[in-house]
C-alpha cells in the first residue's frame, strides 16, 4: 500500500512539474512571437499573424485544460466539471490552431484554398460542430466512448492533412515548413492511441507529453523563422 501511494505521489508530482514547465514555456514562446511580430513589414506581418494567433490560442486553451488539471491535482484529485470544460476549451483552440497553420501556409505560398486546404477547412467545421453536441458529456473527467473517438477523428484527419500540406512545401527556403509537417504527423500519431484507448488504459495519457513537446518544437521553428517570414516570390 505504501509503495502504491509513493508511486502515485511521484506520478502526480511528475505531471504537475511537466504541466507547469510546459505552460511557462508556451507562454514565453507566445510573448516572444508577439514581440517579434511588431517590427515586421506589412507583407511579413500578413504571413506571420496566423502563426502568432495559432500559438496564442494554443496557450490559452492549454492553460484552461492543463491549468484546471493542475488545480485539481494540487487539491488532491481530479473532479468532474472544471477539468471537462477545460478539455472543451483546448478542444476548440487546438482545432483553430491547425486551421491557422493551414492559413499561414496558404499566405506564404500565395496559394488559393484548393482541394486539400478546402477539405481541411471542412474537417475543422465538422469538428467544431461535433464539440457542441450534448453526447460529449464535457463534465466528465474521462471522455466517453465512442463519442470521444467520433469527435477526435476529424481533428486527427485535420492535423495529418495539415502535416501533408506542409510536407509538400518545395524549395530550400521552405525546409522549416517541412519540419513543421513532420511534427504535425508525430503529434497526430501520439494522439491516436489516446483517442482510441484512454478509457481502458489511462497510462496512454503519457503520450500527450511528446505531443506537447511537438507543439513547443513547432513554436521554436516559427520563432526562429518569423523575422524572415514573407510570401514566396513567383519564379
mmCIF file of C-alpha atoms in Angstrom:
data_model
loop_
_atom_site.group_PDB
_atom_site.id
_atom_site.type_symbol
_atom_site.label_atom_id
_atom_site.label_comp_id
_atom_site.label_asym_id
_atom_site.label_seq_id
_atom_site.Cartn_x
_atom_site.Cartn_y
_atom_site.Cartn_z
ATOM 1 C CA UNK A 1 0.000 0.000 0.000
ATOM 2 C CA UNK A 2 2.827 2.378 0.910
ATOM 3 C CA UNK A 3 4.630 1.674 -2.356
ATOM 4 C CA UNK A 4 1.428 2.323 -4.311
ATOM 5 C CA UNK A 5 0.963 5.649 -2.545
ATOM 6 C CA UNK A 6 4.577 6.581 -3.218
ATOM 7 C CA UNK A 7 4.191 5.696 -6.906
ATOM 8 C CA UNK A 8 1.016 7.789 -7.112
ATOM 9 C CA UNK A 9 2.730 10.714 -5.381
ATOM 10 C CA UNK A 10 5.681 10.519 -7.785
ATOM 11 C CA UNK A 11 3.313 10.299 -10.760
ATOM 12 C CA UNK A 12 1.309 13.332 -9.628
ATOM 13 C CA UNK A 13 4.471 15.325 -8.882
ATOM 14 C CA UNK A 14 5.878 14.462 -12.316
ATOM 15 C CA UNK A 15 2.671 15.551 -14.059
ATOM 16 C CA UNK A 16 2.495 18.759 -12.039
ATOM 17 C CA UNK A 17 6.111 19.565 -12.864
ATOM 18 C CA UNK A 18 5.802 18.863 -16.586
ATOM 19 C CA UNK A 19 2.490 20.703 -16.965
ATOM 20 C CA UNK A 20 3.818 23.787 -15.187
ATOM 21 C CA UNK A 21 7.021 23.791 -17.251
ATOM 22 C CA UNK A 22 5.039 23.292 -20.469
ATOM 23 C CA UNK A 23 2.680 26.205 -19.791
ATOM 24 C CA UNK A 24 5.509 28.535 -18.781
ATOM 25 C CA UNK A 25 7.478 27.606 -21.911
ATOM 26 C CA UNK A 26 4.449 28.012 -24.160
ATOM 27 C CA UNK A 27 3.550 31.451 -22.811
ATOM 28 C CA UNK A 28 7.177 32.592 -23.014
ATOM 29 C CA UNK A 29 7.105 31.493 -26.650
ATOM 30 C CA UNK A 30 3.869 33.418 -27.281
ATOM 31 C CA UNK A 31 5.249 36.632 -25.791
ATOM 32 C CA UNK A 32 8.412 36.177 -27.865
ATOM 33 C CA UNK A 33 6.357 35.753 -31.040
ATOM 34 C CA UNK A 34 4.263 38.831 -30.235
ATOM 35 C CA UNK A 35 7.463 40.859 -29.666
ATOM 36 C CA UNK A 36 8.995 39.687 -32.949
ATOM 37 C CA UNK A 37 5.800 40.495 -34.852
ATOM 38 C CA UNK A 38 5.900 44.230 -34.055
ATOM 39 C CA UNK A 39 8.781 45.414 -36.305
ATOM 40 C CA UNK A 40 7.826 43.334 -39.350
ATOM 41 C CA UNK A 41 6.894 44.867 -42.699
ATOM 42 C CA UNK A 42 3.255 44.670 -43.824
ATOM 43 C CA UNK A 43 3.777 41.674 -46.143
ATOM 44 C CA UNK A 44 5.694 39.822 -43.438
ATOM 45 C CA UNK A 45 3.044 40.556 -40.815
ATOM 46 C CA UNK A 46 0.373 39.266 -43.191
ATOM 47 C CA UNK A 47 2.144 35.892 -43.306
ATOM 48 C CA UNK A 48 3.175 35.817 -39.654
ATOM 49 C CA UNK A 49 -0.133 36.736 -37.992
ATOM 50 C CA UNK A 50 -1.795 33.303 -38.399
ATOM 51 C CA UNK A 51 1.182 31.636 -36.676
ATOM 52 C CA UNK A 52 1.236 34.100 -33.781
ATOM 53 C CA UNK A 53 -2.526 33.796 -33.309
ATOM 54 C CA UNK A 54 -2.298 29.982 -33.545
ATOM 55 C CA UNK A 55 0.182 29.712 -30.675
ATOM 56 C CA UNK A 56 -1.655 32.344 -28.627
ATOM 57 C CA UNK A 57 -4.878 30.327 -28.875
ATOM 58 C CA UNK A 58 -2.989 27.112 -28.124
ATOM 59 C CA UNK A 59 -1.540 28.642 -24.954
ATOM 60 C CA UNK A 60 -4.937 29.975 -23.858
ATOM 61 C CA UNK A 61 -6.706 26.653 -24.414
ATOM 62 C CA UNK A 62 -3.989 24.585 -22.773
ATOM 63 C CA UNK A 63 -3.938 26.974 -19.813
ATOM 64 C CA UNK A 64 -7.633 26.257 -19.297
ATOM 65 C CA UNK A 65 -7.183 22.495 -19.659
ATOM 66 C CA UNK A 66 -3.799 21.945 -18.030
ATOM 67 C CA UNK A 67 -4.267 24.762 -15.518
ATOM 68 C CA UNK A 68 -7.548 23.356 -14.200
ATOM 69 C CA UNK A 69 -5.989 19.889 -14.148
ATOM 70 C CA UNK A 70 -3.088 21.251 -12.126
ATOM 71 C CA UNK A 71 -5.551 22.866 -9.729
ATOM 72 C CA UNK A 72 -7.446 19.601 -9.311
ATOM 73 C CA UNK A 73 -4.281 17.566 -8.696
ATOM 74 C CA UNK A 74 -2.963 20.130 -6.237
ATOM 75 C CA UNK A 75 -6.226 19.846 -4.286
ATOM 76 C CA UNK A 76 -5.943 16.086 -4.042
ATOM 77 C CA UNK A 77 -7.616 14.709 -7.169
ATOM 78 C CA UNK A 78 -9.380 15.424 -10.423
ATOM 79 C CA UNK A 79 -13.022 16.462 -10.199
ATOM 80 C CA UNK A 80 -15.802 16.461 -12.707
ATOM 81 C CA UNK A 81 -16.833 19.753 -14.215
ATOM 82 C CA UNK A 82 -13.830 22.055 -14.346
ATOM 83 C CA UNK A 83 -11.449 19.538 -15.907
ATOM 84 C CA UNK A 84 -14.009 18.536 -18.525
ATOM 85 C CA UNK A 85 -14.767 22.102 -19.514
ATOM 86 C CA UNK A 86 -11.056 22.805 -19.631
ATOM 87 C CA UNK A 87 -10.837 19.932 -22.108
ATOM 88 C CA UNK A 88 -13.576 21.616 -24.170
ATOM 89 C CA UNK A 89 -11.580 24.854 -24.273
ATOM 90 C CA UNK A 90 -8.448 23.134 -25.558
ATOM 91 C CA UNK A 91 -10.508 21.018 -27.982
ATOM 92 C CA UNK A 92 -11.716 24.233 -29.628
ATOM 93 C CA UNK A 93 -8.385 26.043 -29.620
ATOM 94 C CA UNK A 94 -6.345 23.099 -30.958
ATOM 95 C CA UNK A 95 -8.785 22.828 -33.878
ATOM 96 C CA UNK A 96 -8.330 26.529 -34.626
ATOM 97 C CA UNK A 97 -4.564 26.061 -34.190
ATOM 98 C CA UNK A 98 -4.433 23.536 -37.036
ATOM 99 C CA UNK A 99 -6.669 25.698 -39.210
ATOM 100 C CA UNK A 100 -4.489 28.772 -38.641
ATOM 101 C CA UNK A 101 -1.405 26.769 -39.614
ATOM 102 C CA UNK A 102 -3.140 25.949 -42.881
ATOM 103 C CA UNK A 103 -3.926 29.638 -43.383
ATOM 104 C CA UNK A 104 -0.298 30.562 -42.706
ATOM 105 C CA UNK A 105 0.867 28.020 -45.281
ATOM 106 C CA UNK A 106 -1.517 29.428 -47.869
ATOM 107 C CA UNK A 107 -0.421 33.014 -47.262
ATOM 108 C CA UNK A 108 3.282 32.236 -47.551
ATOM 109 C CA UNK A 109 2.765 30.243 -50.744
ATOM 110 C CA UNK A 110 0.367 32.831 -52.210
ATOM 111 C CA UNK A 111 -1.959 29.901 -52.839
ATOM 112 C CA UNK A 112 -5.705 29.707 -53.177
ATOM 113 C CA UNK A 113 -7.770 27.403 -50.998
ATOM 114 C CA UNK A 114 -7.720 24.397 -53.312
ATOM 115 C CA UNK A 115 -8.926 20.846 -52.745
ATOM 116 C CA UNK A 116 -6.787 19.822 -49.750
ATOM 117 C CA UNK A 117 -6.972 23.135 -47.835
ATOM 118 C CA UNK A 118 -10.721 23.279 -48.549
ATOM 119 C CA UNK A 119 -11.134 19.740 -47.202
ATOM 120 C CA UNK A 120 -9.188 20.681 -44.074
ATOM 121 C CA UNK A 121 -11.463 23.688 -43.542
ATOM 122 C CA UNK A 122 -14.492 21.379 -43.841
ATOM 123 C CA UNK A 123 -12.969 18.962 -41.300
ATOM 124 C CA UNK A 124 -12.464 21.846 -38.858
ATOM 125 C CA UNK A 125 -16.111 22.886 -39.226
ATOM 126 C CA UNK A 126 -17.272 19.290 -38.676
ATOM 127 C CA UNK A 127 -15.064 19.010 -35.604
ATOM 128 C CA UNK A 128 -16.383 22.263 -34.080
ATOM 129 C CA UNK A 129 -19.962 21.144 -34.749
ATOM 130 C CA UNK A 130 -19.356 17.811 -33.021
ATOM 131 C CA UNK A 131 -17.904 19.573 -29.983
ATOM 132 C CA UNK A 132 -21.200 21.422 -29.479
ATOM 133 C CA UNK A 133 -23.324 18.245 -29.184
ATOM 134 C CA UNK A 134 -24.539 17.007 -25.758
ATOM 135 C CA UNK A 135 -23.141 13.489 -26.291
ATOM 136 C CA UNK A 136 -19.702 14.832 -25.344
ATOM 137 C CA UNK A 137 -20.566 14.965 -21.609
ATOM 138 C CA UNK A 138 -17.972 17.653 -21.025
ATOM 139 C CA UNK A 139 -18.451 17.484 -17.250
ATOM 140 C CA UNK A 140 -16.788 14.038 -17.182
ATOM 141 C CA UNK A 141 -13.098 13.714 -16.292
ATOM 142 C CA UNK A 142 -12.653 10.778 -18.699
ATOM 143 C CA UNK A 143 -14.333 11.320 -22.111
ATOM 144 C CA UNK A 144 -16.997 8.730 -23.021
ATOM 145 C CA UNK A 145 -16.612 6.259 -25.867
ATOM 146 C CA UNK A 146 -17.440 6.002 -28.697
ATOM 147 C CA UNK A 147 -18.069 9.743 -28.747
ATOM 148 C CA UNK A 148 -14.508 10.589 -27.771
ATOM 149 C CA UNK A 149 -13.288 8.821 -30.916
ATOM 150 C CA UNK A 150 -16.044 10.318 -33.091
ATOM 151 C CA UNK A 151 -15.173 13.896 -32.144
ATOM 152 C CA UNK A 152 -11.422 13.279 -32.402
ATOM 153 C CA UNK A 153 -11.387 11.630 -35.832
ATOM 154 C CA UNK A 154 -11.937 14.933 -37.715
ATOM 155 C CA UNK A 155 -9.180 16.563 -35.628
ATOM 156 C CA UNK A 156 -6.753 13.718 -36.332
ATOM 157 C CA UNK A 157 -7.545 13.936 -40.045
ATOM 158 C CA UNK A 158 -7.149 17.737 -39.915
ATOM 159 C CA UNK A 159 -3.763 17.526 -38.174
ATOM 160 C CA UNK A 160 -2.473 14.818 -40.506
ATOM 161 C CA UNK A 161 -3.782 16.685 -43.555
ATOM 162 C CA UNK A 162 -2.043 19.862 -42.409
ATOM 163 C CA UNK A 163 1.115 17.804 -41.944
ATOM 164 C CA UNK A 164 0.866 16.500 -45.502
ATOM 165 C CA UNK A 165 0.267 20.049 -46.756
ATOM 166 C CA UNK A 166 3.411 21.297 -45.027
ATOM 167 C CA UNK A 167 5.496 18.328 -46.119
ATOM 168 C CA UNK A 168 4.578 19.198 -49.708
ATOM 169 C CA UNK A 169 6.361 22.563 -49.443
ATOM 170 C CA UNK A 170 9.146 22.841 -52.019
ATOM 171 C CA UNK A 171 12.475 24.630 -52.012
ATOM 172 C CA UNK A 172 15.375 25.086 -49.642
ATOM 173 C CA UNK A 173 13.786 28.162 -48.060
ATOM 174 C CA UNK A 174 10.716 26.140 -47.071
ATOM 175 C CA UNK A 175 12.613 23.430 -45.217
ATOM 176 C CA UNK A 176 11.236 24.829 -41.963
ATOM 177 C CA UNK A 177 7.702 24.143 -43.209
ATOM 178 C CA UNK A 178 8.570 20.518 -43.929
ATOM 179 C CA UNK A 179 9.865 20.197 -40.375
ATOM 180 C CA UNK A 180 6.548 21.509 -39.068
ATOM 181 C CA UNK A 181 4.770 18.973 -41.295
ATOM 182 C CA UNK A 182 6.738 16.124 -39.752
ATOM 183 C CA UNK A 183 5.991 17.361 -36.225
ATOM 184 C CA UNK A 184 2.271 17.612 -37.030
ATOM 185 C CA UNK A 185 2.241 13.974 -38.129
ATOM 186 C CA UNK A 186 4.101 12.865 -34.990
ATOM 187 C CA UNK A 187 1.653 14.782 -32.779
ATOM 188 C CA UNK A 188 -1.293 13.109 -34.534
ATOM 189 C CA UNK A 189 0.271 9.660 -34.073
ATOM 190 C CA UNK A 190 0.711 10.382 -30.352
ATOM 191 C CA UNK A 191 -2.915 11.492 -30.086
ATOM 192 C CA UNK A 192 -4.420 8.489 -31.887
ATOM 193 C CA UNK A 193 -3.869 5.830 -29.160
ATOM 194 C CA UNK A 194 -5.173 8.260 -26.532
ATOM 195 C CA UNK A 195 -8.374 8.836 -28.508
ATOM 196 C CA UNK A 196 -8.836 5.087 -29.008
ATOM 197 C CA UNK A 197 -7.978 3.520 -25.659
ATOM 198 C CA UNK A 198 -7.540 6.105 -22.875
ATOM 199 C CA UNK A 199 -10.667 4.831 -21.082
ATOM 200 C CA UNK A 200 -9.199 1.335 -20.647
ATOM 201 C CA UNK A 201 -5.520 2.281 -20.420
ATOM 202 C CA UNK A 202 -5.068 5.589 -18.540
ATOM 203 C CA UNK A 203 -1.270 5.428 -18.845
ATOM 204 C CA UNK A 204 -1.676 6.182 -22.547
ATOM 205 C CA UNK A 205 -2.224 9.745 -21.398
ATOM 206 C CA UNK A 206 1.570 9.943 -21.123
ATOM 207 C CA UNK A 207 1.628 10.187 -24.927
ATOM 208 C CA UNK A 208 0.363 13.738 -24.532
ATOM 209 C CA UNK A 209 3.856 14.620 -23.275
ATOM 210 C CA UNK A 210 5.605 14.031 -26.642
ATOM 211 C CA UNK A 211 2.575 15.624 -28.341
ATOM 212 C CA UNK A 212 3.075 18.759 -26.223
ATOM 213 C CA UNK A 213 6.801 18.739 -26.991
ATOM 214 C CA UNK A 214 5.943 18.670 -30.709
ATOM 215 C CA UNK A 215 3.952 21.889 -30.245
ATOM 216 C CA UNK A 216 6.869 23.542 -28.469
ATOM 217 C CA UNK A 217 9.249 22.408 -31.213
ATOM 218 C CA UNK A 218 6.918 23.874 -33.867
ATOM 219 C CA UNK A 219 6.751 27.099 -31.904
ATOM 220 C CA UNK A 220 10.536 27.367 -31.760
ATOM 221 C CA UNK A 221 10.753 26.815 -35.521
ATOM 222 C CA UNK A 222 8.220 29.602 -36.114
ATOM 223 C CA UNK A 223 10.010 31.865 -33.609
ATOM 224 C CA UNK A 224 13.301 31.489 -35.450
ATOM 225 C CA UNK A 225 11.671 31.967 -38.858
ATOM 226 C CA UNK A 226 9.312 34.841 -38.015
ATOM 227 C CA UNK A 227 11.686 37.787 -38.771
ATOM 228 C CA UNK A 228 12.249 36.500 -42.328
ATOM 229 C CA UNK A 229 8.738 35.223 -42.973
ATOM 230 C CA UNK A 230 7.342 36.557 -46.270
ATOM 231 C CA UNK A 231 5.305 35.419 -49.288
ATOM 232 C CA UNK A 232 7.220 33.185 -51.684
ATOM 233 C CA UNK A 233 8.259 35.110 -54.775
ATOM 234 C CA UNK A 234 6.984 33.872 -58.103
ATOM 235 C CA UNK A 235 9.655 32.040 -60.166
#
